[in-house]
Amino acid sequence: MIVWTVSNQKGGVGKTTTSVALAGLAAEAGKRVLLIDLDPHGSLTSYFRLDPDMQLSSVFTLFQERTALTESLIEKVTVRTPYAGISLLPAATALATLERQAIGDGMGLVISRTLAKVTGQYDLAIIDCPPQLGVLMVNALAACSRLLIPVQTEFLAIKGLERILHTLEMLAKSRKKPLNHIILPTMYDRRTQASVSSLRTIRNDYGECVWAGKIPVDTKLRDASRAGVPPHLFDPNGRAVEAYRSLYKFVLASYEKEHIAMEAGE
């Protein structure tokens, strides 16, 4: 199973939209996809018309039962969405209480251990993160093989990018190796100088870590979210969907290239 985490230490940059868009495109390509909502606000959960305030079984259940995780428990928590190939581990607002609980007893590896028990059931897992550094983000970063960092092309979002890259530096020291990451410019509007200037700054400052494409501003993404439909089904030939298609192919190819290199011992 490949695991991608979508994260930035700033809200409103397109994390949930990116998670759903990539999941939809992967499912369209025949992949079995598991979406995981680790944000207490539950935007990903709400996307599929589930209420995070009303979830009796959720990712929070897995943290509560972390010393006795079983495949049957995970299956009980998992929701089959109306869209073929896409399943969801929903969030609950109770996730916000985890930060007040004692860290330890495997708290930082709950998602890693969860995915290990269902690795044969899915081809791809995509984790949607909260914007704050804490036990939930630590779980998402520990579990993934690739980190995707959506960055809105505006100044304040770039500050969030700086924060998460600092977090990655700290994480690399503890795990003794860097976590491969791809920076994704989002909400790009070529009509505004602020967007054009911000994109230039991102590319100049972060170079090869930045995806060569960009996700444009597209009201169809908002409309797809309102309808609760993955973007590729709502607007198959839309400009944002085409950008996400390019991104999906790029991220998948970069992972496969790295995997081949590792097997070759390079």
Short mmCIF file of C-alpha atoms in Angstrom, two decimals:
data_model
loop_
_atom_site.label_atom_id
_atom_site.label_comp_id
_atom_site.label_asym_id
_atom_site.label_seq_id
_atom_site.Cartn_x
_atom_site.Cartn_y
_atom_site.Cartn_z
CA MET A 1 0.00 0.00 0.00
CA ILE A 2 1.22 3.49 -0.88
CA VAL A 3 0.49 6.15 1.74
CA TRP A 4 0.29 9.86 0.94
CA THR A 5 -0.20 12.53 3.57
CA VAL A 6 -1.63 15.92 2.59
CA SER A 7 -0.57 18.56 5.09
CA ASN A 8 0.37 22.18 5.71
CA GLN A 9 0.55 24.16 8.93
CA LYS A 10 -2.05 26.57 7.61
CA GLY A 11 -5.73 26.04 6.92
CA GLY A 12 -7.59 26.93 3.76
CA VAL A 13 -4.87 25.95 1.28
CA GLY A 14 -6.72 23.08 -0.42
CA LYS A 15 -5.77 20.03 1.64
CA THR A 16 -9.20 18.39 1.62
CA THR A 17 -9.89 19.21 -2.02
CA THR A 18 -6.50 17.76 -2.96
CA SER A 19 -7.18 14.60 -0.93
CA VAL A 20 -10.57 13.99 -2.55
CA ALA A 21 -9.40 14.89 -6.05
CA LEU A 22 -6.45 12.51 -5.92
CA ALA A 23 -8.56 9.75 -4.36
CA GLY A 24 -11.12 10.09 -7.13
CA LEU A 25 -8.51 9.93 -9.88
CA ALA A 26 -6.85 6.92 -8.27
CA ALA A 27 -10.20 5.13 -8.02
CA GLU A 28 -10.90 6.01 -11.66
CA ALA A 29 -7.61 4.27 -12.50
CA GLY A 30 -8.77 1.13 -10.69
CA LYS A 31 -7.01 1.67 -7.37
CA ARG A 32 -8.62 0.75 -4.05
CA VAL A 33 -8.38 3.93 -2.03
CA LEU A 34 -8.70 4.58 1.70
CA LEU A 35 -9.17 8.21 2.75
CA ILE A 36 -8.32 9.05 6.38
CA ASP A 37 -9.62 12.21 8.03
CA LEU A 38 -7.37 13.26 10.92
CA ASP A 39 -8.72 16.81 11.23
CA PRO A 40 -11.12 17.34 14.17
CA HIS A 41 -12.99 19.85 12.01
CA GLY A 42 -13.84 16.91 9.75
CA SER A 43 -13.88 18.69 6.38
CA LEU A 44 -13.11 15.45 4.54
CA THR A 45 -15.81 13.63 6.49
CA SER A 46 -18.30 16.40 5.78
CA TYR A 47 -17.41 16.25 2.08
CA PHE A 48 -19.04 12.81 1.97
CA ARG A 49 -22.11 14.03 3.89
CA LEU A 50 -21.17 12.61 7.27
CA ASP A 51 -21.38 14.74 10.42
CA PRO A 52 -18.18 14.72 12.55
CA ASP A 53 -20.27 15.73 15.56
CA MET A 54 -22.41 12.59 15.24
CA GLN A 55 -19.84 9.88 14.44
CA LEU A 56 -20.05 7.10 17.02
CA SER A 57 -17.33 5.13 15.23
CA SER A 58 -14.44 7.10 13.80
CA VAL A 59 -10.67 7.47 13.70
CA PHE A 60 -11.02 8.55 17.33
CA THR A 61 -12.19 4.98 18.09
CA LEU A 62 -8.86 3.67 16.79
CA PHE A 63 -6.96 5.94 19.17
CA GLN A 64 -9.17 4.84 22.06
CA GLU A 65 -8.58 1.16 21.21
CA ARG A 66 -4.95 1.59 20.16
CA THR A 67 -3.70 -1.25 22.37
CA ALA A 68 -6.17 -3.68 20.81
CA LEU A 69 -6.35 -2.74 17.13
CA THR A 70 -7.82 -5.49 15.00
CA GLU A 71 -8.77 -5.78 11.37
CA SER A 72 -12.42 -6.26 12.35
CA LEU A 73 -12.40 -3.07 14.43
CA ILE A 74 -10.90 -1.09 11.54
CA GLU A 75 -13.49 -2.56 9.18
CA LYS A 76 -16.26 -1.50 11.57
CA VAL A 77 -15.00 2.08 11.59
CA THR A 78 -14.48 2.27 7.81
CA VAL A 79 -17.27 3.79 5.71
CA ARG A 80 -17.88 2.82 2.10
CA THR A 81 -18.55 5.99 0.16
CA PRO A 82 -21.07 6.09 -2.71
CA TYR A 83 -18.13 6.15 -5.12
CA ALA A 84 -16.57 2.91 -6.32
CA GLY A 85 -13.10 2.27 -4.99
CA ILE A 86 -13.18 4.97 -2.28
CA SER A 87 -13.53 4.16 1.43
CA LEU A 88 -13.24 6.55 4.36
CA LEU A 89 -12.04 6.47 7.95
CA PRO A 90 -14.11 9.43 9.19
CA ALA A 91 -13.15 12.03 11.76
CA ALA A 92 -15.00 12.95 14.93
CA THR A 93 -14.75 16.27 16.74
CA ALA A 94 -13.53 14.28 19.77
CA LEU A 95 -10.16 14.03 18.01
CA ALA A 96 -9.46 17.50 19.38
CA THR A 97 -9.20 16.00 22.87
CA LEU A 98 -6.23 13.80 21.97
CA GLU A 99 -3.80 16.67 22.49
CA ARG A 100 -4.80 16.79 26.18
CA GLN A 101 -4.17 13.09 26.70
CA ALA A 102 -0.84 11.65 27.75
CA ILE A 103 1.48 11.06 24.84
CA GLY A 104 2.94 7.60 24.86
CA ASP A 105 1.75 4.02 24.70
CA GLY A 106 2.11 4.07 20.93
CA MET A 107 -0.04 7.19 20.50
CA GLY A 108 2.14 8.49 17.67
CA LEU A 109 1.93 5.28 15.64
CA VAL A 110 -1.80 4.49 15.71
CA ILE A 111 -2.32 5.25 12.02
CA SER A 112 0.82 3.35 10.99
CA ARG A 113 -0.37 0.30 12.89
CA THR A 114 -3.89 0.67 11.50
CA LEU A 115 -2.65 0.73 7.91
CA ALA A 116 -0.36 -2.23 8.52
CA LYS A 117 -3.40 -4.34 9.38
CA VAL A 118 -5.31 -3.48 6.20
CA THR A 119 -2.41 -3.14 3.77
CA GLY A 120 -3.72 -5.93 1.54
CA GLN A 121 -7.15 -4.34 1.20
CA TYR A 122 -6.09 -1.06 -0.40
CA ASP A 123 -3.63 0.17 -2.99
CA LEU A 124 -3.46 3.76 -1.78
CA ALA A 125 -4.20 5.56 1.48
CA ILE A 126 -4.49 9.36 1.57
CA ILE A 127 -4.39 11.15 4.92
CA ASP A 128 -5.93 14.60 5.36
CA CYS A 129 -4.29 16.47 8.25
CA PRO A 130 -5.19 19.24 10.68
CA PRO A 131 -3.12 22.41 10.21
CA GLN A 132 -1.62 22.23 13.71
CA LEU A 133 1.48 20.31 14.76
CA GLY A 134 0.43 17.72 17.31
CA VAL A 135 -0.21 14.03 17.80
CA LEU A 136 -2.51 13.81 14.75
CA MET A 137 -0.01 15.36 12.36
CA VAL A 138 2.76 13.24 13.89
CA ASN A 139 0.67 10.13 13.13
CA ALA A 140 0.13 11.22 9.54
CA LEU A 141 3.79 12.00 8.93
CA ALA A 142 4.96 8.77 10.57
CA ALA A 143 2.63 6.68 8.39
CA CYS A 144 3.29 8.14 4.96
CA SER A 145 5.74 7.40 2.18
CA ARG A 146 5.18 10.75 0.50
CA LEU A 147 4.12 14.13 1.90
CA LEU A 148 2.13 16.48 -0.32
CA ILE A 149 2.11 20.11 0.82
CA PRO A 150 -0.57 22.25 -0.83
CA VAL A 151 0.38 25.92 -0.70
CA GLN A 152 -2.03 28.63 -1.72
CA THR A 153 -0.20 31.14 -3.89
CA GLU A 154 -0.38 33.99 -1.40
CA PHE A 155 1.97 35.33 1.27
CA LEU A 156 0.42 33.93 4.47
CA ALA A 157 0.30 30.41 3.02
CA ILE A 158 4.02 30.62 2.31
CA LYS A 159 4.57 31.29 6.03
CA GLY A 160 2.68 28.05 6.77
CA LEU A 161 4.97 26.26 4.32
CA GLU A 162 8.00 27.53 6.22
CA ARG A 163 6.57 26.11 9.45
CA ILE A 164 5.89 22.63 8.10
CA LEU A 165 9.31 22.44 6.46
CA HIS A 166 10.82 23.26 9.86
CA THR A 167 8.70 20.44 11.30
CA LEU A 168 10.11 18.09 8.64
CA GLU A 169 13.65 19.03 9.63
CA MET A 170 12.92 18.04 13.23
CA LEU A 171 11.24 14.83 12.10
CA ALA A 172 14.19 13.90 9.87
CA LYS A 173 16.51 14.09 12.88
CA SER A 174 14.34 11.72 14.92
CA ARG A 175 13.73 9.18 12.12
CA LYS A 176 17.31 9.45 10.79
CA LYS A 177 16.17 10.09 7.22
CA PRO A 178 14.25 12.81 5.40
CA LEU A 179 10.60 12.45 4.43
CA ASN A 180 10.18 12.98 0.71
CA HIS A 181 7.81 15.84 0.04
CA ILE A 182 6.28 17.65 -2.92
CA ILE A 183 5.09 21.25 -2.70
CA LEU A 184 1.86 21.87 -4.64
CA PRO A 185 0.97 25.45 -5.62
CA THR A 186 -2.82 25.79 -5.30
CA MET A 187 -5.54 28.38 -5.92
CA TYR A 188 -3.39 30.06 -8.54
CA ASP A 189 -4.97 33.07 -10.22
CA ARG A 190 -2.83 34.41 -13.05
CA ARG A 191 -4.93 37.59 -13.13
CA THR A 192 -3.58 38.80 -9.78
CA GLN A 193 -0.08 40.08 -9.12
CA ALA A 194 -0.16 38.61 -5.60
CA SER A 195 -0.68 35.09 -6.96
CA VAL A 196 1.92 35.46 -9.72
CA SER A 197 4.48 36.90 -7.27
CA SER A 198 3.82 34.22 -4.64
CA LEU A 199 4.25 31.42 -7.18
CA ARG A 200 7.54 32.93 -8.28
CA THR A 201 8.71 33.09 -4.65
CA ILE A 202 7.76 29.47 -4.01
CA ARG A 203 9.62 28.25 -7.09
CA ASN A 204 12.69 30.40 -6.41
CA ASP A 205 12.96 29.45 -2.73
CA TYR A 206 12.14 25.73 -2.90
CA GLY A 207 13.26 24.73 -6.39
CA GLU A 208 13.13 21.04 -7.20
CA CYS A 209 10.75 20.26 -4.32
CA VAL A 210 8.00 22.20 -6.09
CA TRP A 211 5.73 20.43 -8.57
CA ALA A 212 6.14 21.99 -12.01
CA GLY A 213 2.40 22.48 -12.41
CA LYS A 214 -0.15 24.41 -10.39
CA ILE A 215 -3.79 24.01 -9.36
CA PRO A 216 -5.75 26.97 -10.69
CA VAL A 217 -8.60 28.80 -9.02
CA ASP A 218 -11.72 27.00 -10.26
CA THR A 219 -15.23 27.50 -8.88
CA LYS A 220 -16.10 23.98 -10.05
CA LEU A 221 -14.05 22.60 -7.14
CA ARG A 222 -16.26 24.48 -4.69
CA ASP A 223 -19.36 23.30 -6.53
CA ALA A 224 -18.14 19.69 -6.41
CA SER A 225 -17.60 19.99 -2.66
CA ARG A 226 -21.07 21.44 -2.19
CA ALA A 227 -22.52 18.51 -4.13
CA GLY A 228 -20.39 15.97 -2.24
CA VAL A 229 -18.98 14.60 -5.50
CA PRO A 230 -15.30 13.94 -6.34
CA PRO A 231 -14.15 16.68 -8.74
CA HIS A 232 -13.36 14.33 -11.63
CA LEU A 233 -16.97 13.14 -11.67
CA PHE A 234 -18.47 16.59 -11.25
CA ASP A 235 -16.41 18.32 -13.95
CA PRO A 236 -14.40 15.69 -15.87
CA ASN A 237 -12.71 18.08 -18.27
CA GLY A 238 -12.37 21.08 -15.99
CA ARG A 239 -9.06 22.92 -15.79
CA ALA A 240 -8.55 22.09 -12.10
CA VAL A 241 -9.35 18.41 -12.68
CA GLU A 242 -6.87 18.29 -15.55
CA ALA A 243 -4.25 19.85 -13.27
CA TYR A 244 -4.98 17.24 -10.60
CA ARG A 245 -4.67 14.49 -13.24
CA SER A 246 -1.21 15.76 -14.05
CA LEU A 247 -0.35 15.92 -10.35
CA TYR A 248 -1.60 12.39 -9.69
CA LYS A 249 0.52 10.97 -12.52
CA PHE A 250 3.55 12.92 -11.32
CA VAL A 251 3.31 11.82 -7.68
CA LEU A 252 2.71 8.20 -8.63
CA ALA A 253 5.62 8.20 -11.08
CA SER A 254 7.97 9.81 -8.55
CA TYR A 255 7.09 7.17 -5.97
CA GLU A 256 7.57 4.32 -8.44
CA LYS A 257 10.91 5.74 -9.56
CA GLU A 258 12.10 5.95 -5.96
CA HIS A 259 10.84 2.43 -5.21
CA ILE A 260 12.73 1.00 -8.19
CA ALA A 261 15.90 2.83 -7.10
CA MET A 262 15.58 1.41 -3.56
CA GLU A 263 15.17 -2.13 -4.88
CA ALA A 264 18.26 -1.63 -7.03
CA GLY A 265 20.18 -0.52 -3.94
CA GLU A 266 20.96 2.93 -5.25
#
